[in-house]
């Protein structure tokens, strides 16, 4: 983790470090969520005002976010979001994205529309985040190949089906996504896989997906996990979305132990602290194997 002293400031105009360089550091990266939407499931409406959105982005960077994920359409993992036109998404992003991209950390654009993604790249985003894993808008793969940017490809389904083998479904989806990516000419080095916690999954299937995370390392690509405030947490320990921090931390910590390279979170400061403490304890144990024998 960068020290606060070495973190970029408002005056630092050097470009953000590329995602590949951050991933090579070998520690879990924290992606902070910025929803410029009226209806996101856990923070809808809080950052629709551009000034509030930019202030929140600055807070996330100061708290230690490695990446800021900006979205202007709720994906509503649990359904029910009003569809938003490309024009509306772009109108929400325009007063916000350039300022966020100037904060010194890479910005990803959370959109399923290639048209919006292209405009966001022009405004300073450097990573694509497609919650339909290249399988909704056919222009998305072409855009990623042409612009040679990293892309997060997430598993998704139209609706949950408790009867299916969700792990087999994710495997098949990833295989199809990688085929589309290869055909479009996207370099494998630019692909990050995300099993899509809460998307087209029952809460039990989300938990099963998290439990099976090491299975997806067989694709040989970095994994992103976004469990933040999601409903599976409340299925085990009932709480409204803004009271699911403990569950989010537990899920993300375990995910990083199971190989997640990036965690996508609303609560950056708390996640950074949890990951640092886990790392400090693990380092101590590695350097002093004998102390573990007292357990
Ligand atoms: N989850 C959400 C949105 N985008 N992208 C990736 N790659 N992985 C995720 O798990 C993921 C995502 C849902 O969270 P949020 O952005 O807070 O909600 P909403 O989509 O309602 O804005």
Short mmCIF file of C-alpha atoms and ligand atoms in Angstrom, two decimals:
data_model
loop_
_atom_site.label_atom_id
_atom_site.label_comp_id
_atom_site.label_asym_id
_atom_site.label_seq_id
_atom_site.Cartn_x
_atom_site.Cartn_y
_atom_site.Cartn_z
CA UNK A 1 0.00 0.00 0.00
CA UNK A 2 1.33 3.45 -0.83
CA UNK A 3 2.08 5.59 2.23
CA UNK A 4 -0.04 8.70 2.54
CA UNK A 5 3.18 10.68 1.97
CA UNK A 6 3.76 9.06 -1.41
CA UNK A 7 0.14 9.19 -2.49
CA UNK A 8 -0.60 11.51 -5.38
CA UNK A 9 -2.10 14.85 -4.42
CA UNK A 10 -4.32 17.27 -6.32
CA UNK A 11 -1.18 19.07 -7.51
CA UNK A 12 0.47 15.90 -8.79
CA UNK A 13 -0.34 15.70 -12.48
CA UNK A 14 1.67 12.53 -13.18
CA UNK A 15 -0.51 9.88 -14.81
CA UNK A 16 -1.82 7.07 -12.62
CA UNK A 17 0.18 3.86 -12.52
CA UNK A 18 -1.19 1.29 -14.95
CA UNK A 19 -3.25 -1.55 -13.50
CA UNK A 20 -0.65 -4.12 -14.60
CA UNK A 21 2.02 -2.37 -12.51
CA UNK A 22 -0.27 -2.27 -9.47
CA UNK A 23 -1.10 -5.97 -9.86
CA UNK A 24 2.62 -6.82 -9.98
CA UNK A 25 3.01 -5.45 -6.45
CA UNK A 26 1.49 -8.75 -5.33
CA UNK A 27 -0.82 -7.34 -2.65
CA UNK A 28 -4.61 -7.19 -2.91
CA UNK A 29 -5.78 -3.97 -4.54
CA UNK A 30 -8.77 -2.01 -3.27
CA UNK A 31 -11.21 -0.65 -5.84
CA UNK A 32 -13.44 2.06 -4.33
CA UNK A 33 -17.01 2.36 -5.64
CA UNK A 34 -18.36 5.71 -6.82
CA UNK A 35 -21.99 5.51 -7.92
CA UNK A 36 -23.16 8.63 -9.73
CA UNK A 37 -26.71 7.30 -9.72
CA UNK A 38 -30.05 8.02 -8.05
CA UNK A 39 -30.87 4.35 -7.42
CA UNK A 40 -27.82 2.21 -6.54
CA UNK A 41 -28.77 -0.49 -4.08
CA UNK A 42 -26.72 0.73 -1.13
CA UNK A 43 -25.89 4.41 -1.76
CA UNK A 44 -28.30 5.54 -4.50
CA UNK A 45 -28.66 9.33 -4.71
CA UNK A 46 -25.79 10.20 -2.36
CA UNK A 47 -23.33 11.12 -5.12
CA UNK A 48 -25.55 12.17 -8.02
CA UNK A 49 -24.55 15.78 -7.36
CA UNK A 50 -21.16 16.26 -9.13
CA UNK A 51 -19.60 18.15 -6.19
CA UNK A 52 -20.58 15.37 -3.79
CA UNK A 53 -19.27 12.74 -6.21
CA UNK A 54 -15.88 14.42 -6.62
CA UNK A 55 -15.58 14.95 -2.84
CA UNK A 56 -16.36 11.26 -2.29
CA UNK A 57 -13.74 10.25 -4.89
CA UNK A 58 -11.14 12.38 -3.09
CA UNK A 59 -12.12 10.72 0.20
CA UNK A 60 -11.76 7.25 -1.32
CA UNK A 61 -8.28 8.10 -2.66
CA UNK A 62 -7.21 9.59 0.69
CA UNK A 63 -8.47 6.41 2.41
CA UNK A 64 -6.20 4.29 0.23
CA UNK A 65 -8.21 3.24 -2.83
CA UNK A 66 -5.94 1.90 -5.58
CA UNK A 67 -8.63 2.26 -8.25
CA UNK A 68 -11.88 4.25 -8.42
CA UNK A 69 -14.78 2.48 -10.15
CA UNK A 70 -17.23 5.05 -11.49
CA UNK A 71 -20.71 3.97 -12.53
CA UNK A 72 -23.63 6.08 -13.77
CA UNK A 73 -26.21 3.32 -14.16
CA UNK A 74 -27.28 1.08 -11.31
CA UNK A 75 -26.72 -2.54 -12.23
CA UNK A 76 -28.98 -3.52 -9.32
CA UNK A 77 -27.59 -6.98 -8.70
CA UNK A 78 -31.05 -7.92 -7.40
CA UNK A 79 -33.01 -6.47 -10.30
CA UNK A 80 -35.39 -3.54 -10.46
CA UNK A 81 -33.12 -0.76 -11.71
CA UNK A 82 -34.61 1.62 -14.25
CA UNK A 83 -32.67 1.32 -17.53
CA UNK A 84 -30.70 4.44 -18.37
CA UNK A 85 -29.96 5.71 -21.90
CA UNK A 86 -26.36 6.16 -23.05
CA UNK A 87 -27.01 9.91 -23.25
CA UNK A 88 -28.15 10.03 -19.62
CA UNK A 89 -25.17 7.96 -18.44
CA UNK A 90 -22.77 10.24 -20.31
CA UNK A 91 -24.53 13.34 -18.94
CA UNK A 92 -24.03 12.03 -15.37
CA UNK A 93 -20.37 11.18 -15.99
CA UNK A 94 -19.31 14.36 -17.82
CA UNK A 95 -19.09 16.73 -14.83
CA UNK A 96 -17.46 14.06 -12.63
CA UNK A 97 -15.15 11.69 -14.48
CA UNK A 98 -12.39 14.10 -15.68
CA UNK A 99 -11.96 15.45 -12.13
CA UNK A 100 -11.81 11.93 -10.68
CA UNK A 101 -9.30 10.84 -13.33
CA UNK A 102 -7.06 13.75 -12.26
CA UNK A 103 -6.75 12.38 -8.70
CA UNK A 104 -3.79 10.15 -9.58
CA UNK A 105 -5.28 6.66 -9.32
CA UNK A 106 -6.63 4.68 -12.27
CA UNK A 107 -10.35 5.04 -12.93
CA UNK A 108 -12.50 2.21 -14.21
CA UNK A 109 -15.82 2.80 -15.92
CA UNK A 110 -18.64 0.53 -14.78
CA UNK A 111 -20.91 0.37 -17.81
CA UNK A 112 -22.41 -2.28 -20.04
CA UNK A 113 -22.62 0.08 -23.02
CA UNK A 114 -19.64 0.42 -25.37
CA UNK A 115 -20.75 3.91 -26.37
CA UNK A 116 -20.54 5.10 -22.76
CA UNK A 117 -17.28 3.21 -22.21
CA UNK A 118 -15.65 4.92 -25.23
CA UNK A 119 -16.64 8.40 -24.02
CA UNK A 120 -15.42 7.55 -20.50
CA UNK A 121 -12.02 6.50 -21.87
CA UNK A 122 -11.85 9.86 -23.67
CA UNK A 123 -12.63 11.57 -20.34
CA UNK A 124 -9.73 9.83 -18.59
CA UNK A 125 -10.87 6.37 -17.49
CA UNK A 126 -8.22 3.73 -18.18
CA UNK A 127 -10.03 0.49 -17.25
CA UNK A 128 -13.34 -0.99 -18.46
CA UNK A 129 -15.70 -2.80 -16.11
CA UNK A 130 -18.38 -4.78 -17.96
CA UNK A 131 -20.90 -6.52 -15.71
CA UNK A 132 -22.00 -8.60 -18.71
CA UNK A 133 -18.54 -9.96 -19.49
CA UNK A 134 -18.52 -8.91 -23.20
CA UNK A 135 -21.77 -10.82 -23.74
CA UNK A 136 -24.32 -7.97 -23.89
CA UNK A 137 -22.99 -5.21 -26.15
CA UNK A 138 -21.01 -6.71 -29.07
CA UNK A 139 -19.16 -3.40 -29.52
CA UNK A 140 -17.55 -3.71 -26.07
CA UNK A 141 -14.97 -6.32 -27.13
CA UNK A 142 -14.01 -4.29 -30.20
CA UNK A 143 -13.57 -1.18 -28.05
CA UNK A 144 -11.38 -2.98 -25.48
CA UNK A 145 -9.22 -4.43 -28.26
CA UNK A 146 -8.89 -1.13 -30.11
CA UNK A 147 -8.07 0.94 -27.02
CA UNK A 148 -5.84 -1.78 -25.49
CA UNK A 149 -7.13 -1.14 -21.97
CA UNK A 150 -7.63 -3.59 -19.10
CA UNK A 151 -11.18 -4.89 -18.80
CA UNK A 152 -12.98 -6.53 -15.89
CA UNK A 153 -15.34 -9.16 -17.28
CA UNK A 154 -18.03 -10.24 -14.85
CA UNK A 155 -20.29 -13.30 -14.79
CA UNK A 156 -23.95 -12.47 -15.00
CA UNK A 157 -27.29 -14.10 -15.78
CA UNK A 158 -30.82 -12.87 -16.42
CA UNK A 159 -32.29 -13.96 -13.09
CA UNK A 160 -31.22 -16.49 -10.52
CA UNK A 161 -32.08 -20.19 -10.82
CA UNK A 162 -31.52 -22.13 -7.61
CA UNK A 163 -31.62 -25.41 -9.57
CA UNK A 164 -28.49 -24.84 -11.66
CA UNK A 165 -24.87 -25.67 -10.88
CA UNK A 166 -23.72 -22.07 -10.53
CA UNK A 167 -20.00 -22.94 -10.59
CA UNK A 168 -20.35 -24.80 -13.90
CA UNK A 169 -22.38 -21.87 -15.22
CA UNK A 170 -19.61 -19.41 -14.29
CA UNK A 171 -16.96 -21.67 -15.86
CA UNK A 172 -18.91 -21.85 -19.13
CA UNK A 173 -19.59 -18.11 -19.11
CA UNK A 174 -15.89 -17.30 -18.59
CA UNK A 175 -14.91 -19.70 -21.38
CA UNK A 176 -17.34 -17.96 -23.75
CA UNK A 177 -16.14 -14.50 -22.66
CA UNK A 178 -12.50 -15.48 -23.24
CA UNK A 179 -13.43 -16.80 -26.68
CA UNK A 180 -15.11 -13.49 -27.57
CA UNK A 181 -12.09 -11.61 -26.21
CA UNK A 182 -9.63 -13.70 -28.22
CA UNK A 183 -11.66 -13.28 -31.41
CA UNK A 184 -11.73 -9.51 -30.92
CA UNK A 185 -7.98 -9.44 -30.33
CA UNK A 186 -8.02 -8.48 -26.64
CA UNK A 187 -4.69 -9.38 -25.04
CA UNK A 188 -5.10 -11.87 -22.16
CA UNK A 189 -2.86 -9.60 -20.11
CA UNK A 190 -5.67 -7.05 -20.13
CA UNK A 191 -8.37 -9.34 -18.70
CA UNK A 192 -9.55 -9.53 -15.09
CA UNK A 193 -12.23 -12.12 -14.21
CA UNK A 194 -15.04 -11.46 -11.76
CA UNK A 195 -17.51 -14.18 -10.68
CA UNK A 196 -20.21 -11.51 -10.11
CA UNK A 197 -21.28 -11.90 -6.50
CA UNK A 198 -25.04 -11.22 -6.24
CA UNK A 199 -25.63 -11.15 -10.00
CA UNK A 200 -28.02 -13.84 -11.29
CA UNK A 201 -27.34 -15.83 -8.13
CA UNK A 202 -29.35 -16.73 -5.06
CA UNK A 203 -27.65 -15.71 -1.80
CA UNK A 204 -26.67 -19.37 -1.32
CA UNK A 205 -25.10 -19.42 -4.80
CA UNK A 206 -23.16 -16.24 -4.02
CA UNK A 207 -21.78 -17.91 -0.90
CA UNK A 208 -20.97 -21.07 -2.88
CA UNK A 209 -19.18 -18.93 -5.48
CA UNK A 210 -17.06 -17.25 -2.80
CA UNK A 211 -16.32 -20.63 -1.23
CA UNK A 212 -15.13 -21.95 -4.60
CA UNK A 213 -12.98 -18.96 -5.54
CA UNK A 214 -9.70 -20.92 -5.95
CA UNK A 215 -11.44 -22.89 -8.73
CA UNK A 216 -11.38 -19.82 -10.98
CA UNK A 217 -7.62 -19.37 -10.73
CA UNK A 218 -7.43 -22.17 -13.34
CA UNK A 219 -8.05 -19.49 -15.98
CA UNK A 220 -4.68 -17.99 -15.04
CA UNK A 221 -6.05 -14.44 -14.81
CA UNK A 222 -6.37 -11.97 -11.93
CA UNK A 223 -9.66 -12.24 -10.03
CA UNK A 224 -11.83 -9.38 -8.78
CA UNK A 225 -14.43 -9.90 -6.06
CA UNK A 226 -17.22 -7.44 -5.27
CA UNK A 227 -19.09 -8.63 -2.19
CA UNK A 228 -19.59 -5.20 -0.66
CA UNK A 229 -22.91 -4.80 1.21
CA UNK A 230 -24.55 -7.48 -0.94
CA UNK A 231 -27.66 -9.40 -0.01
CA UNK A 232 -26.00 -12.75 0.71
CA UNK A 233 -24.58 -11.06 3.84
CA UNK A 234 -28.10 -10.32 5.11
CA UNK A 235 -29.16 -13.87 4.28
CA UNK A 236 -26.78 -15.08 7.00
CA UNK A 237 -26.88 -12.08 9.34
CA UNK A 238 -29.90 -9.84 8.67
CA UNK A 239 -29.00 -6.16 8.22
CA UNK A 240 -29.82 -3.33 5.79
CA UNK A 241 -27.21 -2.54 3.08
CA UNK A 242 -25.45 0.23 5.06
CA UNK A 243 -25.03 -2.10 8.07
CA UNK A 244 -23.19 -4.88 6.23
CA UNK A 245 -19.61 -3.71 6.76
CA UNK A 246 -18.63 -6.64 8.97
CA UNK A 247 -19.90 -9.16 6.44
CA UNK A 248 -18.23 -7.29 3.59
CA UNK A 249 -14.87 -7.27 5.40
CA UNK A 250 -15.11 -10.98 6.22
CA UNK A 251 -15.96 -11.87 2.62
CA UNK A 252 -13.22 -9.71 1.09
CA UNK A 253 -10.54 -10.84 3.55
CA UNK A 254 -11.29 -14.49 2.83
CA UNK A 255 -11.42 -13.75 -0.91
CA UNK A 256 -7.92 -12.27 -0.83
CA UNK A 257 -6.66 -15.33 1.06
CA UNK A 258 -8.22 -17.40 -1.75
CA UNK A 259 -6.41 -15.43 -4.44
CA UNK A 260 -8.54 -12.37 -5.24
CA UNK A 261 -6.23 -9.71 -6.67
CA UNK A 262 -8.77 -6.88 -6.42
CA UNK A 263 -11.71 -6.25 -4.08
CA UNK A 264 -14.45 -3.79 -5.07
CA UNK A 265 -15.75 -2.01 -1.98
CA UNK A 266 -17.83 0.92 -0.74
CA UNK A 267 -15.93 1.18 2.58
CA UNK A 268 -12.34 1.79 1.54
CA UNK A 269 -10.71 2.91 4.82
CA UNK A 270 -12.01 -0.10 6.76
CA UNK A 271 -11.05 -2.54 4.00
CA UNK A 272 -7.53 -1.12 3.66
CA UNK A 273 -7.08 -1.42 7.43
CA UNK A 274 -8.37 -5.00 7.52
CA UNK A 275 -6.08 -6.06 4.67
CA UNK A 276 -3.03 -4.35 6.23
CA UNK A 277 -3.61 -6.02 9.60
CA UNK A 278 -4.12 -9.43 8.01
CA UNK A 279 -0.89 -8.95 6.05
CA UNK A 280 1.06 -7.85 9.16
CA UNK A 281 -0.07 -10.94 11.09
CA UNK A 282 0.69 -13.25 8.18
CA UNK A 283 4.16 -11.69 7.70
CA UNK A 284 4.92 -12.22 11.40
CA UNK A 285 3.82 -15.84 11.17
CA UNK A 286 5.91 -16.45 8.06
CA UNK A 287 9.03 -14.94 9.62
CA UNK A 288 8.53 -16.73 12.95
CA UNK A 289 7.04 -20.15 12.19
CA UNK A 290 7.70 -21.31 15.75
CA UNK A 291 5.17 -18.87 17.30
CA UNK A 292 2.35 -20.68 15.53
CA UNK A 293 3.02 -23.88 17.48
CA UNK A 294 1.48 -22.27 20.62
CA UNK A 295 -1.99 -22.24 19.08
N1 LIG B 1 -21.21 -4.97 -8.32
C1 LIG B 1 -22.00 -3.89 -8.55
C2 LIG B 1 -21.74 -3.05 -9.65
N2 LIG B 1 -20.70 -3.27 -10.46
N3 LIG B 1 -18.82 -4.58 -11.07
C3 LIG B 1 -18.02 -5.64 -10.86
N4 LIG B 1 -16.99 -5.89 -11.67
N5 LIG B 1 -18.24 -6.52 -9.82
C4 LIG B 1 -19.28 -6.34 -8.95
O1 LIG B 1 -19.46 -7.18 -8.03
C5 LIG B 1 -20.15 -5.21 -9.15
C6 LIG B 1 -19.88 -4.34 -10.24
C7 LIG B 1 -23.13 -3.61 -7.64
O2 LIG B 1 -22.78 -2.72 -6.61
P1 LIG B 1 -23.09 -1.15 -6.63
O3 LIG B 1 -22.27 -0.49 -7.69
O4 LIG B 1 -22.92 -0.57 -5.29
O5 LIG B 1 -24.62 -1.10 -6.95
P2 LIG B 1 -25.43 -0.59 -8.21
O6 LIG B 1 -25.08 -1.48 -9.35
O7 LIG B 1 -26.86 -0.71 -7.76
O8 LIG B 1 -25.01 0.83 -8.49
#
